[in-house]
XYZ file of C-alpha atoms in Angstrom:
416
model
C -1.193 108.460 1.203
C -0.062 109.708 -2.178
C 2.872 111.767 -3.524
C 2.721 114.792 -5.756
C 4.434 112.894 -8.575
C 4.930 109.162 -9.106
C 4.304 107.859 -5.615
C 5.539 108.213 -2.105
C 9.129 107.404 -1.255
C 9.044 106.502 2.411
C 11.790 107.913 4.654
C 12.872 106.649 8.024
C 10.992 108.377 10.844
C 14.335 109.425 12.286
C 14.795 111.870 9.422
C 11.922 114.145 10.461
C 11.446 116.893 12.983
C 8.041 118.292 13.815
C 7.042 121.895 13.278
C 3.362 122.518 14.205
C 1.730 124.899 11.742
C -1.960 125.869 11.519
C -3.724 125.810 8.170
C -7.313 126.009 6.971
C -7.018 122.992 4.704
C -7.627 119.420 5.771
C -4.482 118.212 4.005
C -0.873 119.407 3.893
C 2.052 118.852 1.559
C 5.519 118.739 3.093
C 8.899 118.370 1.434
C 10.972 115.260 1.946
C 13.636 115.034 -0.759
C 13.855 116.527 -4.197
C 10.432 116.892 -5.803
C 8.775 114.208 -3.673
C 6.187 115.071 -1.097
C 3.825 113.421 1.354
C 0.179 114.194 2.036
C -1.125 113.537 5.524
C -4.766 113.554 6.627
C -5.530 114.163 10.288
C -8.689 114.685 12.305
C -7.901 118.059 13.833
C -8.579 121.707 12.891
C -4.854 122.134 12.385
C -2.220 120.155 10.589
C 1.461 119.523 11.079
C 4.438 120.168 8.838
C 7.198 117.589 8.730
C 10.511 119.057 7.555
C 13.510 117.198 6.307
C 16.694 117.549 8.324
C 20.029 115.932 7.966
C 20.272 112.645 9.780
C 23.269 113.812 11.825
C 21.161 116.531 13.469
C 19.034 114.078 15.414
C 19.504 110.743 17.002
C 17.075 108.026 16.006
C 15.445 107.995 19.423
C 14.961 111.762 19.488
C 13.434 111.790 16.013
C 11.027 109.013 16.853
C 10.003 110.858 19.999
C 9.269 114.011 18.018
C 7.345 112.078 15.387
C 5.044 110.685 18.076
C 3.731 114.223 18.564
C 1.881 114.057 15.228
C -1.749 113.233 16.146
C -4.206 110.840 14.544
C -2.490 110.136 11.245
C -4.083 107.216 9.410
C -2.957 105.642 6.172
C -6.493 104.587 5.164
C -8.973 106.934 6.830
C -12.703 106.252 6.833
C -14.319 108.580 4.347
C -17.378 110.729 4.920
C -19.053 109.343 1.843
C -22.002 107.110 0.962
C -21.309 103.538 -0.062
C -23.912 101.455 -1.868
C -24.310 97.683 -1.634
C -26.224 95.966 -4.430
C -24.119 92.794 -4.445
C -21.613 91.148 -2.131
C -18.884 92.502 -4.376
C -19.773 96.033 -3.284
C -19.254 95.457 0.435
C -15.486 96.017 0.647
C -15.710 99.516 -0.826
C -18.968 100.453 0.893
C -17.602 99.854 4.384
C -14.975 102.544 3.791
C -17.804 105.071 4.114
C -19.687 106.307 7.160
C -23.044 106.000 5.367
C -23.913 102.647 3.803
C -27.033 102.032 1.716
C -28.245 98.485 1.040
C -30.189 98.151 -2.211
C -32.372 95.216 -3.269
C -30.354 92.132 -4.248
C -30.027 88.385 -3.746
C -27.195 87.016 -1.621
C -25.663 83.982 -3.355
C -26.460 80.641 -1.726
C -23.881 79.488 0.793
C -22.402 82.940 1.443
C -22.680 85.304 4.406
C -23.684 88.912 3.846
C -21.188 90.363 6.326
C -20.808 94.058 7.154
C -17.951 95.167 9.391
C -18.938 98.815 9.593
C -16.723 101.703 10.695
C -17.461 103.129 14.127
C -20.469 105.438 14.123
C -21.657 104.406 10.665
C -25.264 104.718 9.508
C -26.695 101.809 7.507
C -29.911 102.279 5.530
C -31.823 99.440 3.909
C -33.290 100.623 0.599
C -34.755 97.381 -0.785
C -35.508 93.732 -0.072
C -32.614 91.343 0.463
C -33.212 87.675 -0.378
C -30.833 84.895 0.649
C -30.138 82.026 -1.736
C -30.883 78.463 -0.627
C -28.209 75.913 0.251
C -27.692 73.324 2.990
C -24.908 74.932 5.033
C -24.284 76.188 8.574
C -24.601 79.967 8.027
C -25.012 82.638 9.283
C -26.859 84.432 6.508
C -26.175 87.978 7.731
C -23.572 89.346 10.133
C -23.150 92.893 11.423
C -20.309 94.253 13.549
C -19.126 97.716 14.541
C -19.412 100.202 17.384
C -22.135 102.812 17.666
C -23.867 101.679 14.475
C -27.236 103.099 13.409
C -29.033 100.425 11.375
C -32.376 101.454 9.865
C -34.332 98.820 7.960
C -36.886 101.382 6.752
C -39.584 98.687 6.787
C -37.855 96.514 4.183
C -37.498 92.727 4.387
C -34.621 90.296 4.747
C -36.027 87.004 3.417
C -34.267 83.819 4.521
C -36.513 81.524 2.442
C -36.955 79.202 5.396
C -39.847 77.469 3.671
C -37.268 75.823 1.391
C -35.491 74.290 4.415
C -38.226 73.518 6.935
C -38.869 69.850 7.637
C -40.571 69.989 11.038
C -37.345 68.907 12.754
C -35.322 72.095 13.122
C -31.770 71.383 14.257
C -32.487 67.636 14.370
C -33.267 67.489 10.662
C -31.438 68.609 7.552
C -28.645 71.191 7.744
C -30.013 74.721 7.917
C -28.093 78.015 8.112
C -28.366 79.567 11.548
C -28.613 82.066 12.954
C -30.094 84.055 10.143
C -29.053 87.377 11.708
C -25.835 87.479 13.755
C -25.634 90.874 15.446
C -22.328 91.782 17.108
C -22.684 95.555 16.787
C -23.542 98.168 19.391
C -25.790 101.167 18.784
C -29.319 100.864 17.391
C -31.009 98.386 15.083
C -34.535 99.246 14.005
C -37.472 98.848 11.626
C -36.548 95.659 9.749
C -38.784 92.731 8.755
C -37.062 89.352 8.913
C -39.103 86.680 7.180
C -38.809 82.897 7.196
C -35.548 82.265 8.984
C -34.419 78.682 8.277
C -33.804 78.126 12.000
C -32.959 80.588 14.806
C -33.446 84.168 13.668
C -31.405 86.676 15.738
C -28.258 85.877 17.689
C -27.266 88.855 19.848
C -23.624 89.086 20.923
C -22.858 92.806 21.179
C -19.928 94.064 23.271
C -21.479 97.458 24.131
C -24.963 98.915 24.541
C -27.433 97.825 21.853
C -31.103 98.752 21.369
C -33.256 96.766 18.948
C -36.676 98.219 18.176
C -39.598 97.899 15.774
C -38.319 94.644 14.321
C -40.719 92.043 12.927
C -39.719 88.380 12.969
C -42.283 86.660 10.752
C -42.009 82.882 10.664
C -45.783 82.417 10.637
C -45.560 80.410 7.393
C -43.855 77.723 9.466
C -47.123 76.995 11.271
C -48.250 75.095 8.178
C -47.113 71.582 7.345
C -45.275 70.726 4.147
C -44.222 67.633 2.230
C -41.228 67.084 4.552
C -42.831 67.680 7.957
C -45.155 64.696 8.226
C -48.243 66.721 9.013
C -46.528 68.782 11.726
C -45.785 72.493 11.519
C -42.844 72.778 9.156
C -41.012 75.459 11.151
C -39.087 74.338 14.249
C -36.325 75.861 16.432
C -37.160 79.250 14.936
C -36.249 81.322 18.019
C -36.875 85.037 17.623
C -34.008 86.482 19.691
C -31.214 84.460 21.311
C -29.343 86.788 23.672
C -25.859 86.033 25.004
C -24.700 89.558 25.840
C -25.125 92.422 28.301
C -26.649 95.894 27.991
C -29.310 94.860 25.487
C -32.773 96.380 25.061
C -35.318 94.809 22.712
C -38.519 96.805 22.438
C -41.656 97.394 20.376
C -41.008 94.316 18.250
C -43.140 91.404 17.028
C -42.294 87.706 16.830
C -44.440 85.006 15.182
C -42.644 81.672 15.300
C -42.439 78.070 16.545
C -39.939 78.384 19.419
C -38.883 80.893 22.075
C -39.842 84.485 21.401
C -36.669 85.386 23.260
C -34.157 83.091 24.956
C -31.765 84.844 27.338
C -28.786 82.512 27.716
C -26.334 84.793 29.513
C -25.724 88.461 30.236
C -26.827 91.313 32.471
C -28.779 94.549 32.151
C -31.203 93.084 29.633
C -34.594 94.687 28.959
C -37.374 93.085 26.906
C -40.333 95.448 26.765
C -43.410 96.292 24.756
C -43.072 93.285 22.470
C -45.630 90.871 21.017
C -45.012 87.105 20.910
C -47.378 84.804 18.995
C -47.491 81.066 18.447
C -44.146 79.990 19.901
C -42.773 78.869 23.249
C -42.997 82.178 25.105
C -40.491 84.427 26.858
C -37.628 82.322 28.216
C -34.540 82.680 30.318
C -32.385 79.738 29.342
C -31.846 77.083 28.911
C -28.974 77.875 31.261
C -25.845 75.794 30.717
C -22.685 75.612 32.840
C -20.561 78.580 33.873
C -22.846 81.449 32.882
C -24.491 84.344 34.694
C -27.847 85.965 33.991
C -28.661 89.015 36.110
C -30.642 92.258 36.127
C -33.291 91.260 33.601
C -36.522 93.211 33.112
C -39.467 91.666 31.249
C -41.938 94.531 30.866
C -45.311 95.178 29.214
C -45.169 92.344 26.704
C -48.104 90.484 25.138
C -47.698 86.704 24.823
C -50.496 85.110 22.805
C -51.160 81.424 22.069
C -47.702 80.200 23.060
C -46.932 76.878 24.726
C -45.565 78.765 27.728
C -46.040 82.303 28.885
C -43.033 83.158 31.074
C -40.326 80.570 31.651
C -36.959 80.055 33.358
C -35.244 76.783 32.467
C -31.845 75.501 33.587
C -30.033 72.372 32.481
C -30.232 69.594 35.048
C -26.537 68.834 34.490
C -25.317 72.455 34.544
C -22.869 73.676 37.195
C -21.460 77.010 38.316
C -24.224 79.236 36.919
C -26.547 81.812 38.468
C -29.844 83.464 37.555
C -30.743 86.495 39.671
C -32.565 89.796 39.647
C -35.336 88.950 37.177
C -38.376 91.264 37.264
C -41.664 90.716 35.433
C -44.044 93.674 35.275
C -47.045 94.597 33.152
C -47.044 91.446 31.011
C -50.175 89.852 29.545
C -50.283 86.150 28.684
C -53.325 84.638 26.952
C -54.002 81.167 25.596
C -50.882 79.445 26.948
C -51.333 75.781 26.042
C -48.930 74.168 28.557
C -47.768 76.528 31.326
C -48.520 80.121 32.223
C -45.419 80.526 34.410
C -42.828 77.779 34.727
C -39.480 77.701 36.544
C -37.851 74.350 35.938
C -34.344 73.137 36.791
C -34.640 69.749 35.078
C -34.193 70.716 31.401
C -34.304 68.993 28.910
C -36.876 67.080 30.919
C -39.966 68.964 32.019
C -40.662 68.844 35.764
C -38.221 65.983 36.208
C -35.490 65.667 38.836
C -34.016 69.169 39.197
C -30.304 69.857 39.087
C -28.777 71.448 42.191
C -25.830 73.393 40.825
C -27.461 76.452 39.238
C -28.510 79.089 41.750
C -31.774 80.988 41.158
C -32.626 84.011 43.315
C -34.591 87.272 43.383
C -37.412 86.455 40.955
C -40.083 89.163 41.209
C -43.562 89.798 39.780
C -44.381 93.471 40.301
C -47.114 95.755 39.006
C -49.734 93.607 37.284
C -48.945 90.500 35.271
C -52.089 88.817 33.950
C -51.668 85.193 32.906
C -54.527 83.237 31.342
C -53.977 79.660 30.176
C -55.989 77.149 28.161
C -58.278 74.818 30.096
C -55.872 71.871 29.956
C -52.788 73.874 30.925
C -51.081 74.527 34.261
C -51.125 78.069 35.590
C -47.834 77.932 37.549
C -45.132 75.295 38.042
C -41.982 75.791 40.129
C -39.449 72.949 40.158
C -36.364 74.155 42.046
C -33.107 72.395 42.774
C -31.199 75.395 44.151
C -33.433 78.421 44.732
C -32.884 80.987 47.478
C -34.328 84.134 49.034
C -37.901 85.314 49.329
C -39.561 85.965 45.996
C -42.260 88.632 45.861
C -44.962 87.494 43.445
C -47.680 89.902 44.524
C -47.927 91.218 40.971
C -49.006 87.883 39.443
C -52.634 87.033 38.603
C -53.444 83.698 36.947
C -56.569 82.004 35.604
C -57.957 79.463 33.189
C -56.403 76.089 33.988
C -55.319 73.925 36.894
C -53.246 75.600 39.600
C -50.034 73.611 39.202
C -47.528 73.118 42.016
C -44.329 74.406 43.619
C -41.564 72.751 45.618
C -40.222 76.160 46.672
C -41.913 77.642 49.723
C -40.354 81.110 49.947
C -42.749 82.843 47.555
C -44.683 85.760 49.041
C -47.821 87.519 47.823
C -48.956 84.531 45.774
C -50.057 81.010 46.623
C -50.067 77.898 44.472
């Protein structure tokens, strides 16, 4: 707020009475004392005049009550302007605007590119963003705000993971993770994320979020380097780690060395029409203590040359958690090298002694799910500690390896 002359001299609210007056302008000037004036911006088609009255005409409580009638007055309103980010120093001013353009630049090593966008903002990527290299915890990028429209326009965020990778992931040298921390709601689309040092996306939105047409490309991590001892250099490079509700991830591609998606908690989660190559497959979990996963749909995805195709894993030591209402439909798995479908309650062991304090129920294969594994792999393994209900698996077709086994007998429409 500004005055007509040398600045605003603030008066006690008790000195004002309210006189509604309609104007065409978006701003109004009202007298206070002498030559001083106040300009108020409000989000209505009318504005309100505040007139000075002698203090003895109104009690403090009455004046405050009248002042409360003035709607939606903000000292620092968001502006309908376009802000441009071409360095971290531009962010503070850019986020005052409802349109934010990100130009090509390099984020200094050891710093987070953080955007706390105004509600309803549109963010457009206009060039490649490269993140400097430093051993630190991260994250590299963070986005928050409600109802945000984020459009990557096919540009790349490059995490330079090849400079960190040592074949050990989180067990090796310090690497910034996640690369992309998304806390916003709205839409997030059409971005390439290349060479994340460790986990790529962490999803923690507090309202509905749809992610689409995103490419996670950690394929360079399939090669060894001087630090990886002949093993693939990339490790723990999860595509999407989801710990939120009301999330849809669709029409996206992940090439990596860990889970394509790991759903750790949340409800109303849809993963559909995606492609997963070279990693550990589509996973729910690992499930730790005190969390709920429910109403999950895994639909029409292609999982190629992963260790696992479709997996649910719960910690053997976890307590007080539930996994329920998971539906697989229309998925195609080819070339799985370990397991086509695996449900295992003994994590971090594989097919060890299952824990008994995480409840799994209502796991369904509907439509047609085609799972083909490598010759030395298991088609299906079910290792339950606390599973319940009858599971309809009539929509599952498997081939290519040995059958596997199940210690849970209430599966209908499919035999192991």
